[in-house]
Tab-separated table of C-alpha atoms in Angstrom:
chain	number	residue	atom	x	y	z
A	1	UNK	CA	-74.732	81.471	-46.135
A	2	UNK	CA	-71.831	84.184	-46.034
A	3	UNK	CA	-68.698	82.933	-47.969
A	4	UNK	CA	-65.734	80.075	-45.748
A	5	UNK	CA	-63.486	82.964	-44.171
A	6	UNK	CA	-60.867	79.961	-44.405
A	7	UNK	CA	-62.195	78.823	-48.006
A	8	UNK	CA	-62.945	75.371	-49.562
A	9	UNK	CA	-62.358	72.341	-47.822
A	10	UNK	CA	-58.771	70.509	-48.506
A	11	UNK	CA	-58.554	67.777	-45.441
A	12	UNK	CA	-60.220	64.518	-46.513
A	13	UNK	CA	-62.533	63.947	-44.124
A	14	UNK	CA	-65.344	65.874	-43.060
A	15	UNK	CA	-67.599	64.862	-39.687
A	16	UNK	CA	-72.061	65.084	-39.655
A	17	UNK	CA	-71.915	68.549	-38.169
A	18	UNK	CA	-72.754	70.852	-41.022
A	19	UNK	CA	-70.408	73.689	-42.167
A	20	UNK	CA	-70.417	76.674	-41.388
A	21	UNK	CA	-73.687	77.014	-39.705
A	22	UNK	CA	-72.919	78.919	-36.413
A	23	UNK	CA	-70.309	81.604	-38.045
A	24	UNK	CA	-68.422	81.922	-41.358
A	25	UNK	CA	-65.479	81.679	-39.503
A	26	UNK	CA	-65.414	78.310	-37.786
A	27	UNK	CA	-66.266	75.585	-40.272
A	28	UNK	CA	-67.638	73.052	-37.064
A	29	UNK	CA	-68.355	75.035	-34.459
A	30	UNK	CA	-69.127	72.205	-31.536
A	31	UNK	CA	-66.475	69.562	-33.029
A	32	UNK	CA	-64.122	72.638	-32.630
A	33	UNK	CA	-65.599	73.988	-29.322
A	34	UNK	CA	-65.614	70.554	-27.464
A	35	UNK	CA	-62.005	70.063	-28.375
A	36	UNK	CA	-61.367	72.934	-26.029
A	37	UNK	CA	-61.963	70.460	-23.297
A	38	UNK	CA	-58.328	68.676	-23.639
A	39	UNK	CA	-56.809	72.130	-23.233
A	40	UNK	CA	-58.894	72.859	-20.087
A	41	UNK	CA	-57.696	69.358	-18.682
A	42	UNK	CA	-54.101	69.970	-19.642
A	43	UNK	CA	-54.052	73.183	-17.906
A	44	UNK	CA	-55.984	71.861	-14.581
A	45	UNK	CA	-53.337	69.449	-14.738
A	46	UNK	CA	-50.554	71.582	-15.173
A	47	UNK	CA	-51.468	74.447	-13.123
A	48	UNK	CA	-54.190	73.475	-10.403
A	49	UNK	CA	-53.497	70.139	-9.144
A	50	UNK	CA	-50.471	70.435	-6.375
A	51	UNK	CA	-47.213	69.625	-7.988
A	52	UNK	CA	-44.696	71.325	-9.987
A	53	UNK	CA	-45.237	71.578	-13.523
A	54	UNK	CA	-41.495	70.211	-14.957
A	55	UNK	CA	-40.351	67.164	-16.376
A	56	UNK	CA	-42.318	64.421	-18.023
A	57	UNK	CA	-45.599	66.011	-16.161
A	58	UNK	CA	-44.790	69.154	-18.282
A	59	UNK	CA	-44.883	66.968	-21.478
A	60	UNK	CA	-48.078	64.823	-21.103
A	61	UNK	CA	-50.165	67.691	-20.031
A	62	UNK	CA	-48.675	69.781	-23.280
A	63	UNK	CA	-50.121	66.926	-24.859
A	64	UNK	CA	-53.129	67.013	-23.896
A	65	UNK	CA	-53.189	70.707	-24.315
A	66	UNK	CA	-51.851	69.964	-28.027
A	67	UNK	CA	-54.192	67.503	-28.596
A	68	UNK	CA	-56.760	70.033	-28.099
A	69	UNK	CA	-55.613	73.217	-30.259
A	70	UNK	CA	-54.440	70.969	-32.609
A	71	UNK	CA	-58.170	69.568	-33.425
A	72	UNK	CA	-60.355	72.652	-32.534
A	73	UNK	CA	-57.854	73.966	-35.404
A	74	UNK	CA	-58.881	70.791	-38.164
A	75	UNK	CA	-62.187	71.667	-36.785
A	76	UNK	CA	-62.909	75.067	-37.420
A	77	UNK	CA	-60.868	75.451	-40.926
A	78	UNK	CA	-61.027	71.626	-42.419
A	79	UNK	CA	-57.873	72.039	-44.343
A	80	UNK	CA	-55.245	69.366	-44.515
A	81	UNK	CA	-52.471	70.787	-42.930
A	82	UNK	CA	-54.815	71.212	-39.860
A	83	UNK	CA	-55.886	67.663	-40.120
A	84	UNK	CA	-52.266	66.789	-40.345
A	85	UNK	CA	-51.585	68.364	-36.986
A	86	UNK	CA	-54.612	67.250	-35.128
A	87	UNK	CA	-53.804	63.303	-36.068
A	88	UNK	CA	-50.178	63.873	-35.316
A	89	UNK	CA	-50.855	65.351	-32.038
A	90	UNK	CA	-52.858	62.573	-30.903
A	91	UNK	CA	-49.522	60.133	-31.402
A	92	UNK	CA	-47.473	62.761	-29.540
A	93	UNK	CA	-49.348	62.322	-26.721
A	94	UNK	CA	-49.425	58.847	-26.726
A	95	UNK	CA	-45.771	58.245	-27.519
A	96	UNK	CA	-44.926	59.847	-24.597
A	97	UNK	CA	-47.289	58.139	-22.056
A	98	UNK	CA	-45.810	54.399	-23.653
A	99	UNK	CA	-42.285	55.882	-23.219
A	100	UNK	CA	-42.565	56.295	-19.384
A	101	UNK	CA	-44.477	52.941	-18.683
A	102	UNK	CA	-41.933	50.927	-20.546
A	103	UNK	CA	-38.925	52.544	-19.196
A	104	UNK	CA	-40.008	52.107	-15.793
A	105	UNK	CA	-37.501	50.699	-13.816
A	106	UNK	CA	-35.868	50.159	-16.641
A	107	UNK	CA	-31.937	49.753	-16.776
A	108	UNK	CA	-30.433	53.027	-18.790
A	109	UNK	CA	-29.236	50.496	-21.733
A	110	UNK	CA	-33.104	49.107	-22.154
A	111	UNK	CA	-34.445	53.118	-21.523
A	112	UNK	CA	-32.059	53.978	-24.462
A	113	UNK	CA	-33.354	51.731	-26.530
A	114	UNK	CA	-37.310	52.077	-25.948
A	115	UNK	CA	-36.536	55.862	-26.932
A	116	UNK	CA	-35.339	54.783	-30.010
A	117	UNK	CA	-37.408	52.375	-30.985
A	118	UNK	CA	-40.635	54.443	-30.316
A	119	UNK	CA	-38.973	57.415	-31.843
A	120	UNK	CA	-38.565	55.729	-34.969
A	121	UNK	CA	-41.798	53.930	-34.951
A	122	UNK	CA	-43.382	57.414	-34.540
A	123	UNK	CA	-41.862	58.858	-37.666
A	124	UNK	CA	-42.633	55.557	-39.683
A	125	UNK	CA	-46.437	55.532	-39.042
A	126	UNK	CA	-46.736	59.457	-39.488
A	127	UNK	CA	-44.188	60.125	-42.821
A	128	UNK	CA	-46.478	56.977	-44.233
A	129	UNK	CA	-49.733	58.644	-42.908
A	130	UNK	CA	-49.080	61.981	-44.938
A	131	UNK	CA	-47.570	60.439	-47.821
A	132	UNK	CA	-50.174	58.035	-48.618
A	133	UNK	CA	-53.219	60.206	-47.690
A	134	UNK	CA	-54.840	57.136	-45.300
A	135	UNK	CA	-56.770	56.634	-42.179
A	136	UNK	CA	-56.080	53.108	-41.316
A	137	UNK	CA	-52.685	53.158	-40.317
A	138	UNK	CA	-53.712	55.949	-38.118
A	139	UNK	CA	-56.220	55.177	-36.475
A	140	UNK	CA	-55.429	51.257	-35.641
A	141	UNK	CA	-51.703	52.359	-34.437
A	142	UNK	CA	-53.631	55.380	-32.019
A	143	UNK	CA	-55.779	51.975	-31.060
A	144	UNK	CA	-53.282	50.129	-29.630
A	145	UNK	CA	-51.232	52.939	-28.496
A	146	UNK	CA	-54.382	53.251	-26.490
A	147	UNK	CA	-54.346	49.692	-25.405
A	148	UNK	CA	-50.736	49.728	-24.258
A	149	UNK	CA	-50.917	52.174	-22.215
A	150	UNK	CA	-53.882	50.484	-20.231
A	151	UNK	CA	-52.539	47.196	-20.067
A	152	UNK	CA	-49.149	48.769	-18.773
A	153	UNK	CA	-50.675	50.915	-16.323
A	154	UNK	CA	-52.627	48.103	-14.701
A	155	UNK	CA	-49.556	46.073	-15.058
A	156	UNK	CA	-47.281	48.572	-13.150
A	157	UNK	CA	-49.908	49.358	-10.374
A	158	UNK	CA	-49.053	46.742	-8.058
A	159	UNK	CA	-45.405	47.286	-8.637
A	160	UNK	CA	-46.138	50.909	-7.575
A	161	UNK	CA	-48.731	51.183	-5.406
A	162	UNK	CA	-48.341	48.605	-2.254
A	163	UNK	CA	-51.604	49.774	-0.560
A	164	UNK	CA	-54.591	47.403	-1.343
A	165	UNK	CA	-57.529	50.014	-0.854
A	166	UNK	CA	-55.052	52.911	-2.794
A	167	UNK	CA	-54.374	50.215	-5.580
A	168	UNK	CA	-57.966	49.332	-6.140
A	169	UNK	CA	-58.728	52.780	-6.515
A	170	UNK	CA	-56.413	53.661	-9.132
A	171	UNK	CA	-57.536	50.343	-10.829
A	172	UNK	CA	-61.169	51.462	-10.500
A	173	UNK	CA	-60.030	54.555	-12.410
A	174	UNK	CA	-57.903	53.457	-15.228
A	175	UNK	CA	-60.932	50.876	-16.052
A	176	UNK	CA	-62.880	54.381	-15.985
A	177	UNK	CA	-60.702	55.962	-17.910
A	178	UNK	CA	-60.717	53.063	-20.436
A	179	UNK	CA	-64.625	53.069	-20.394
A	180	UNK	CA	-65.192	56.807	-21.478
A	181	UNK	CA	-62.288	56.296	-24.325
A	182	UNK	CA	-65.033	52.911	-25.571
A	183	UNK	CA	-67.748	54.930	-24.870
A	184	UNK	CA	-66.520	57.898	-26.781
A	185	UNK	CA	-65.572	55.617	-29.850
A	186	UNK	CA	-69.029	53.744	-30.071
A	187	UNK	CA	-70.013	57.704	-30.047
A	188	UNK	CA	-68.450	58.634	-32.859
A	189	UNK	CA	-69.409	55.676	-34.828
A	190	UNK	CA	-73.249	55.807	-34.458
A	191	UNK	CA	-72.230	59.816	-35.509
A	192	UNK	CA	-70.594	58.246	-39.036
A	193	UNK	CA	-73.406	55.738	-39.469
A	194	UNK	CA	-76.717	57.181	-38.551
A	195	UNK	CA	-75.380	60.763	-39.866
A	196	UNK	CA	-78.346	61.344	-41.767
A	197	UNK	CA	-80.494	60.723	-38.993
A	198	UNK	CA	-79.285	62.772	-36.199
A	199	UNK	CA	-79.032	65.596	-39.208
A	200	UNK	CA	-83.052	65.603	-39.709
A	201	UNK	CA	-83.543	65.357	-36.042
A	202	UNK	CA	-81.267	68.936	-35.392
A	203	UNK	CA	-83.488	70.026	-37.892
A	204	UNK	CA	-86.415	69.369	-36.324
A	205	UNK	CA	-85.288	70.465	-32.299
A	206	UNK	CA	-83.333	73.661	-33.599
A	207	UNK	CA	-80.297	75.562	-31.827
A	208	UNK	CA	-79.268	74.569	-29.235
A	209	UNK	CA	-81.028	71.417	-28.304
A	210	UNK	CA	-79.611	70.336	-31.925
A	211	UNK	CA	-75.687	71.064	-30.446
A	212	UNK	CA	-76.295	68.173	-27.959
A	213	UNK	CA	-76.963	65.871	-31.224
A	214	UNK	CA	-73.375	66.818	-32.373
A	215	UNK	CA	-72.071	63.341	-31.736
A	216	UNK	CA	-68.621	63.846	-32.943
A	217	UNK	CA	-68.342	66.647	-29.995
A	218	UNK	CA	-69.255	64.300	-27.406
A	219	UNK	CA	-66.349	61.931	-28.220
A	220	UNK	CA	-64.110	65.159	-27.844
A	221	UNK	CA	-65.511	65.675	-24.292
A	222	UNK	CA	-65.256	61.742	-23.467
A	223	UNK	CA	-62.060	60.860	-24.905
A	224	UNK	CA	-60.595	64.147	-23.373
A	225	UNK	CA	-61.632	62.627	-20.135
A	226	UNK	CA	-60.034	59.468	-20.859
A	227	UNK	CA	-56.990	60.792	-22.044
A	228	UNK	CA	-56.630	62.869	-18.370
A	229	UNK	CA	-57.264	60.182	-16.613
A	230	UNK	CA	-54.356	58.116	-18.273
A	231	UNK	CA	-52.106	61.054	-17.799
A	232	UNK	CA	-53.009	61.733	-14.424
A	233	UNK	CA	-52.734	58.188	-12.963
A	234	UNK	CA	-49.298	57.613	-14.763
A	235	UNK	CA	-48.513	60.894	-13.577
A	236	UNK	CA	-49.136	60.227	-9.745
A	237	UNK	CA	-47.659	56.909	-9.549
A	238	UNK	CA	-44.351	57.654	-11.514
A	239	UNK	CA	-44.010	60.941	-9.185
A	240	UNK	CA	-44.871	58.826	-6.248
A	241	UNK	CA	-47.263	61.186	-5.023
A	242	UNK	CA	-49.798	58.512	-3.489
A	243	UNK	CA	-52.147	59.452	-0.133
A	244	UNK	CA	-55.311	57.682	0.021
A	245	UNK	CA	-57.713	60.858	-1.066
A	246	UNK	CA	-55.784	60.557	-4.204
A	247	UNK	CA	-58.209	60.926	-6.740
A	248	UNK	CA	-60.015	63.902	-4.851
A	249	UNK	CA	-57.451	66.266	-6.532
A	250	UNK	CA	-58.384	65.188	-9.891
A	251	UNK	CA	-60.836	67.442	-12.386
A	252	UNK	CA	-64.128	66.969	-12.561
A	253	UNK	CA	-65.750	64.673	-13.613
A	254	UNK	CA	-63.465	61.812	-12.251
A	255	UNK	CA	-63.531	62.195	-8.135
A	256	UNK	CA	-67.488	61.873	-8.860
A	257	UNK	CA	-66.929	59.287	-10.623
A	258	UNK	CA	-64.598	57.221	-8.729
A	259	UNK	CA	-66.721	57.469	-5.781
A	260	UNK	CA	-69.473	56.204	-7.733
A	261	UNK	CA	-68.067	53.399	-8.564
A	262	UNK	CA	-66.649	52.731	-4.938
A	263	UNK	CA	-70.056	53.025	-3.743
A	264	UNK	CA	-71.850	50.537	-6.337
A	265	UNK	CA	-68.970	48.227	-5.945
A	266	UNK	CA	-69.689	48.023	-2.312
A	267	UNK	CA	-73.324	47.427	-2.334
A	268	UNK	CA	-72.501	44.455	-4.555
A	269	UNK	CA	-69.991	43.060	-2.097
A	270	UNK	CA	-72.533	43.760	0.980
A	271	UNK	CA	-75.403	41.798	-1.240
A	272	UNK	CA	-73.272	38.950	-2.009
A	273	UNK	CA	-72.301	38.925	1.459
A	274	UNK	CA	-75.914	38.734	2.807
């Protein structure tokens, strides 16, 4: 193997894909090509679905765009600067997304205050993060940053949304969105745990069946499409842009989807009807 163009590893954690392998120049070469997919959702977002691209809209699809360069960057050099940035990027796109859920509606005095408070809960989690070298606080704060932003988006739908049919739809898809972000987790744990595993089995099917055994990639591509469709619904109902082929606008996969679930959810109704 050709010598690390960016040298030895310095971040502190290292995923199953082995180093290295593709080119000498990008260290995980599907962890850092699937985290592409955030920056091709960001820039749907920003520049293909109808709207102007100012404002709060302009700052949660940066995010996801950040998100994305952020870790294809950790990815493809492993150094801890770049692992830094990718972790840090993932709380300024969160922080951003809690911001406009709990200052909706909210009186200027209480708005004030949120900013604040998140602001300095921000820089408390991520000056402790660096300084201490740990995951934990990381990862469970990301958690329920996660879990906020759920919660308050189903809580503000009805507030926002007074058509039943339009509601349930948007309902339908934040539960979506929330069941690619668990899906994409319980991914990337069976990648830590049964590392080994999937390693001999690449081994065995060779390039490029083995890049669809890259586990940690596949929680790139699933949590990217979580993370859209958070930003999209809150998006759409804080702009007030709400017509009933509202999801039809959205990136694939999630009109697909949506109708899929639609269509299951009525053939359950119709069979507990008959």
């Amino acid at each position: 193997m050709a010598e690390p163009f960016w040298g030895p590893q310095t971040s502190y954690l290292n995923f199953c894909e082995e180093d290295y392998v593709v080119t000498r120049y990008i260290a995980e070469f599907i962890n850092t090509l699937s985290s592409l997919t955030f920056v091709a959702f960001g820039l749907y977002g920003l520049f293909i679905y109808p709207g102007s691209p100012t404002g709060p809209r302009l700052v949660s699809y940066c995010g996801l765009i950040g998100v994305g360069l952020c870790s294809a960057g950790y990815h493809m050099t492993l150094k801890y600067h770049t692992q830094m940035s990718d972790e840090l990027s993932m709380h300024l796109l969160t922080t951003p997304l809690i911001y406009r859920l709990l200052t909706y509606k909210a009186t200027p005095q209480r708005t004030k205050w949120i900013g604040i408070g998140l602001s300095t809960l921000f820089t408390i989690v991520m000056v402790t993060h660096m300084v201490m070298d740990e995951f934990l606080l990381h990862a469970s704060t990301f958690g329920l940053g996660v879990y906020v932003i759920v919660t308050g988006v189903i809580k503000v739908i009805p507030h926002q949304v007074p058509d039943p049919k339009l509601r349930s739809t948007l309902r339908n898809t934040t539960n979506m969105g929330l069941a690619f972000f668990i899906l994409g987790y319980i991914v990337w744990l069976i990648d830590d745990w049964a590392c080994r595993h999937l390693t001999d089995m690449r081994k065995v099917v060779g390039i490029p069946l083995a890049f669809l055994l890259e586990l940690h990639g596949w929680w790139h591509v699933l949590t990217a499409i979580g993370g859209y469709i958070a930003v999209a619904v809150i998006d759409l109902m804080m702009s007030g842009v709400l017509t009933e082929d509202i999801t039809s606008h959205l990136a694939w996969p999630v009109p697909q989807a949506v109708r899929l679930v639609g269509a299951l959810r009525g053939s359950s109704e119709e069979r507990k009807k008959d």
